[in-house]
Coordinates of C-alpha atoms in Angstrom, one line a residue:
M253 CA 54.9 109.5 11.5
M254 CA 56.3 107.8 14.5
D255 CA 57.7 104.7 12.8
S256 CA 59.5 106.1 9.8
I257 CA 61.9 108.8 8.6
I258 CA 61.9 110.9 5.4
S259 CA 64.7 109.6 3.3
D260 CA 63.9 111.5 0.0
P261 CA 64.4 115.3 0.0
R262 CA 61.8 115.5 -2.8
K263 CA 59.2 114.5 -0.1
D264 CA 60.4 116.9 2.5
P265 CA 58.6 120.2 1.9
L266 CA 58.8 121.5 5.5
G267 CA 62.6 121.0 5.5
A268 CA 63.0 122.5 2.1
M269 CA 60.9 125.6 3.1
M270 CA 62.9 126.1 6.3
L271 CA 66.2 125.9 4.5
D272 CA 65.0 128.5 2.0
Y273 CA 63.9 130.7 4.9
L274 CA 67.3 130.5 6.5
K275 CA 68.8 131.4 3.1
G276 CA 66.9 134.7 3.2
N277 CA 63.4 133.9 1.7
Q278 CA 61.4 135.6 4.5
Q279 CA 58.1 134.9 2.7
A280 CA 58.6 131.1 2.4
F281 CA 55.7 129.0 3.6
V282 CA 54.4 125.4 3.3
E283 CA 50.8 124.7 2.2
V284 CA 49.0 122.1 4.3
E285 CA 46.1 120.2 2.9
S286 CA 43.8 118.1 5.1
S287 CA 41.3 115.4 4.3
T288 CA 38.8 116.9 6.7
L289 CA 39.9 120.5 7.5
E290 CA 40.4 123.7 5.5
M291 CA 43.8 124.1 3.8
W292 CA 46.2 126.6 5.5
E293 CA 49.7 127.9 5.2
M294 CA 52.6 127.4 7.7
P295 CA 55.0 130.3 7.4
G296 CA 58.7 130.0 7.9
K297 CA 58.7 132.8 10.5
T298 CA 56.5 130.7 12.7
M299 CA 59.0 127.9 12.8
F300 CA 61.9 130.1 13.8
R301 CA 60.2 132.1 16.6
S302 CA 62.2 133.2 19.5
Y303 CA 61.3 132.5 23.2
A304 CA 59.7 136.0 23.3
E305 CA 57.5 135.1 20.4
M306 CA 56.2 131.9 21.9
D307 CA 52.8 131.7 23.4
E308 CA 52.1 131.2 27.1
L309 CA 51.5 127.4 26.8
E310 CA 54.9 126.9 25.1
R311 CA 56.6 128.9 27.8
Q312 CA 54.9 127.0 30.6
A313 CA 55.9 123.7 28.9
L314 CA 59.5 124.7 28.6
A315 CA 59.6 125.8 32.3
L316 CA 58.4 122.3 33.3
C317 CA 61.2 120.5 31.4
R318 CA 63.8 118.7 33.6
G319 CA 66.5 116.1 33.5
R320 CA 67.3 114.5 30.1
I321 CA 64.8 115.9 27.6
L322 CA 63.6 114.5 24.3
D323 CA 62.2 117.2 22.0
V324 CA 59.9 115.2 19.6
G325 CA 59.4 116.8 16.1
A326 CA 61.9 119.4 16.9
G327 CA 61.6 121.2 13.5
S328 CA 63.8 124.2 13.4
G329 CA 65.0 123.4 17.0
C330 CA 63.6 126.6 18.5
H331 CA 62.5 124.8 21.7
S332 CA 65.7 122.7 21.9
L333 CA 67.8 125.8 21.5
Y334 CA 66.1 127.6 24.4
L335 CA 66.5 124.5 26.6
Q336 CA 70.1 124.2 25.5
Q337 CA 70.7 127.8 26.4
Q338 CA 69.3 127.1 29.9
G339 CA 72.0 124.5 30.4
L340 CA 69.6 121.5 30.0
D341 CA 70.4 118.2 28.3
V342 CA 68.1 117.9 25.3
D343 CA 68.0 115.6 22.3
A344 CA 66.3 117.2 19.3
L345 CA 64.4 114.4 17.3
D346 CA 63.0 114.9 13.8
I347 CA 62.3 112.6 10.8
S348 CA 63.0 115.4 8.2
P349 CA 66.5 115.6 6.7
G350 CA 65.8 119.3 6.0
C351 CA 65.0 119.9 9.6
I352 CA 68.1 118.1 10.7
R353 CA 70.2 120.4 8.4
V354 CA 68.4 123.5 9.7
M355 CA 69.2 122.4 13.3
E356 CA 72.8 121.9 12.4
L357 CA 72.9 125.4 11.0
Q358 CA 71.2 126.7 14.1
Q359 CA 73.8 125.0 16.3
V360 CA 71.5 122.7 18.1
K361 CA 73.9 120.3 19.9
N362 CA 72.3 116.9 20.1
I363 CA 70.4 116.2 16.9
V364 CA 68.7 112.8 16.3
H365 CA 67.5 111.9 12.7
Q366 CA 65.4 108.9 13.7
N367 CA 61.8 108.0 14.4
L368 CA 60.5 108.0 17.9
F369 CA 60.1 104.2 18.2
S370 CA 63.8 103.7 17.4
L371 CA 64.9 105.2 20.7
S372 CA 64.3 102.2 23.0
E373 CA 67.9 102.2 24.1
K374 CA 67.7 105.6 25.8
K375 CA 65.6 106.8 28.7
Y376 CA 64.4 110.4 29.3
D377 CA 63.0 112.4 32.3
T378 CA 61.0 114.6 30.0
I379 CA 59.4 114.0 26.6
L380 CA 58.4 117.3 25.0
M381 CA 55.8 117.4 22.3
L382 CA 54.8 121.0 21.3
M383 CA 53.0 122.4 18.3
N384 CA 50.1 119.9 18.7
G385 CA 52.8 117.3 19.2
L386 CA 50.4 114.5 20.2
G387 CA 49.2 114.7 16.6
I388 CA 52.0 112.4 15.5
C389 CA 50.2 109.5 17.1
G390 CA 47.9 109.7 14.0
S391 CA 45.0 107.7 15.4
L392 CA 43.5 106.4 18.6
D393 CA 45.3 103.1 18.1
G394 CA 48.5 105.1 17.5
C395 CA 47.9 106.9 20.8
N396 CA 47.7 103.6 22.6
L397 CA 50.9 102.4 21.0
F398 CA 52.6 105.7 22.0
L399 CA 51.5 105.5 25.6
Q400 CA 52.7 101.9 25.8
F401 CA 56.1 103.0 24.3
V402 CA 56.7 106.0 26.5
K403 CA 56.7 103.7 29.6
I404 CA 59.8 102.1 28.1
I405 CA 61.7 105.3 27.5
L406 CA 60.7 107.3 30.5
E407 CA 62.9 107.2 33.6
D408 CA 61.1 106.5 36.9
G409 CA 59.2 109.6 37.7
G410 CA 59.5 110.8 34.1
Q411 CA 56.9 112.9 32.3
V412 CA 55.5 113.8 28.9
I413 CA 54.7 117.5 28.4
A414 CA 52.5 117.8 25.3
E415 CA 50.0 119.9 23.4
S416 CA 46.9 119.0 21.5
T417 CA 43.8 120.9 20.3
V418 CA 40.1 120.3 20.6
L419 CA 38.6 120.8 17.1
E420 CA 35.4 122.8 16.6
V421 CA 33.6 120.6 14.1
P422 CA 30.6 122.2 12.3
D423 CA 27.3 120.4 12.7
E424 CA 27.2 119.3 9.0
E425 CA 30.6 117.8 9.3
A426 CA 29.7 116.0 12.6
L427 CA 26.9 114.3 10.6
D428 CA 29.5 112.9 8.2
F429 CA 31.5 111.5 11.0
E430 CA 28.5 109.7 12.5
E431 CA 28.3 107.7 9.3
E432 CA 31.6 106.0 10.1
E433 CA 31.3 104.9 13.7
D434 CA 35.0 103.9 14.0
E435 CA 36.3 107.3 12.8
Y436 CA 37.2 109.7 15.6
Q437 CA 36.4 113.2 14.6
G438 CA 39.8 114.5 15.5
Q439 CA 41.5 112.3 13.0
T440 CA 42.7 113.7 9.7
E441 CA 45.2 113.1 6.9
F442 CA 47.7 115.7 5.8
V443 CA 49.8 116.5 2.8
M444 CA 52.3 119.3 2.8
R445 CA 53.5 121.2 -0.3
Y446 CA 56.3 123.6 -1.0
G447 CA 56.6 124.4 -4.7
D448 CA 57.1 121.0 -6.5
I449 CA 58.1 119.3 -3.3
V450 CA 55.2 117.2 -1.9
S451 CA 55.1 115.0 1.2
D452 CA 53.5 111.6 1.3
S453 CA 50.2 111.7 3.1
F454 CA 50.3 111.1 6.8
D455 CA 47.8 110.6 9.6
W456 CA 47.3 113.2 12.3
I457 CA 45.1 113.4 15.3
Y458 CA 43.6 116.3 17.4
L459 CA 42.6 114.8 20.8
D460 CA 40.1 116.2 23.2
F461 CA 41.3 115.9 26.8
A462 CA 38.6 113.5 28.0
T463 CA 39.5 111.0 25.3
L464 CA 43.2 111.4 26.0
E465 CA 42.6 110.9 29.8
T466 CA 40.7 107.7 29.0
L467 CA 43.6 106.4 26.9
V468 CA 46.1 107.4 29.5
T469 CA 44.2 105.6 32.3
F470 CA 43.7 102.5 30.1
N471 CA 47.5 102.4 29.7
G472 CA 48.2 102.6 33.4
L473 CA 49.4 106.2 33.4
E474 CA 48.1 109.4 34.8
C475 CA 47.6 112.9 33.3
E476 CA 46.9 116.4 34.4
L477 CA 45.4 119.3 32.3
L478 CA 47.8 122.2 32.9
A479 CA 46.5 125.0 30.8
T480 CA 44.2 125.9 27.8
D481 CA 43.9 128.8 25.4
T482 CA 41.0 130.4 23.7
A483 CA 41.7 128.6 20.4
G484 CA 41.1 125.1 22.0
K485 CA 44.7 124.2 22.4
Y486 CA 45.7 122.7 25.7
L487 CA 48.8 121.6 27.6
V488 CA 49.0 118.3 29.4
Q489 CA 51.4 116.4 31.6
I490 CA 51.4 112.6 31.4
F491 CA 53.2 110.7 34.1

């Protein structure tokens, strides 16, 4: 997910769903299928939440943003819009053409339709990755690549403010993971569907903090656990 963009609208269910939501279909939702987790739905309303509707971790993350900001996986632009309204300089990055169009309609100012790794010409003070944003790394190797790359695009004294979730894996599933020693239990593969529009499968990862801290230290960075919630989601600062 970090090294490509979606070029075919027929493979952009999230963007198509959000555009329909903006056109008045308040019941629009995307189905999310996982190779290891139960299927769930992502409603349009969730993607367009206001600051008042955001959870405490999101609000804390937004309060920590400073300097030139990169909102990775900006989606509808709800976080970028809030930061923009606070007078902050924010680039809203997404790989989805539908999300790019949604952000244009929402009047997000600085919209970037590129993949994260294409931004080596710019530097940021804050890289913001909410809604389990670290998941785009896809794998433990992907996390290492990401942590190496952020050192290139972070200004001196810069920070990554990100969310991930610790998965509760049932005992019988944990046994399956043990059979493949190289498979980290937080790794999964997703496919999104909206009507006849189906995404390509893509890798995603849910990182526990101890594993993330090990990877961060290995890559010569530091991190701090800022907050957690009762569902296993946590907020982290990497610097």
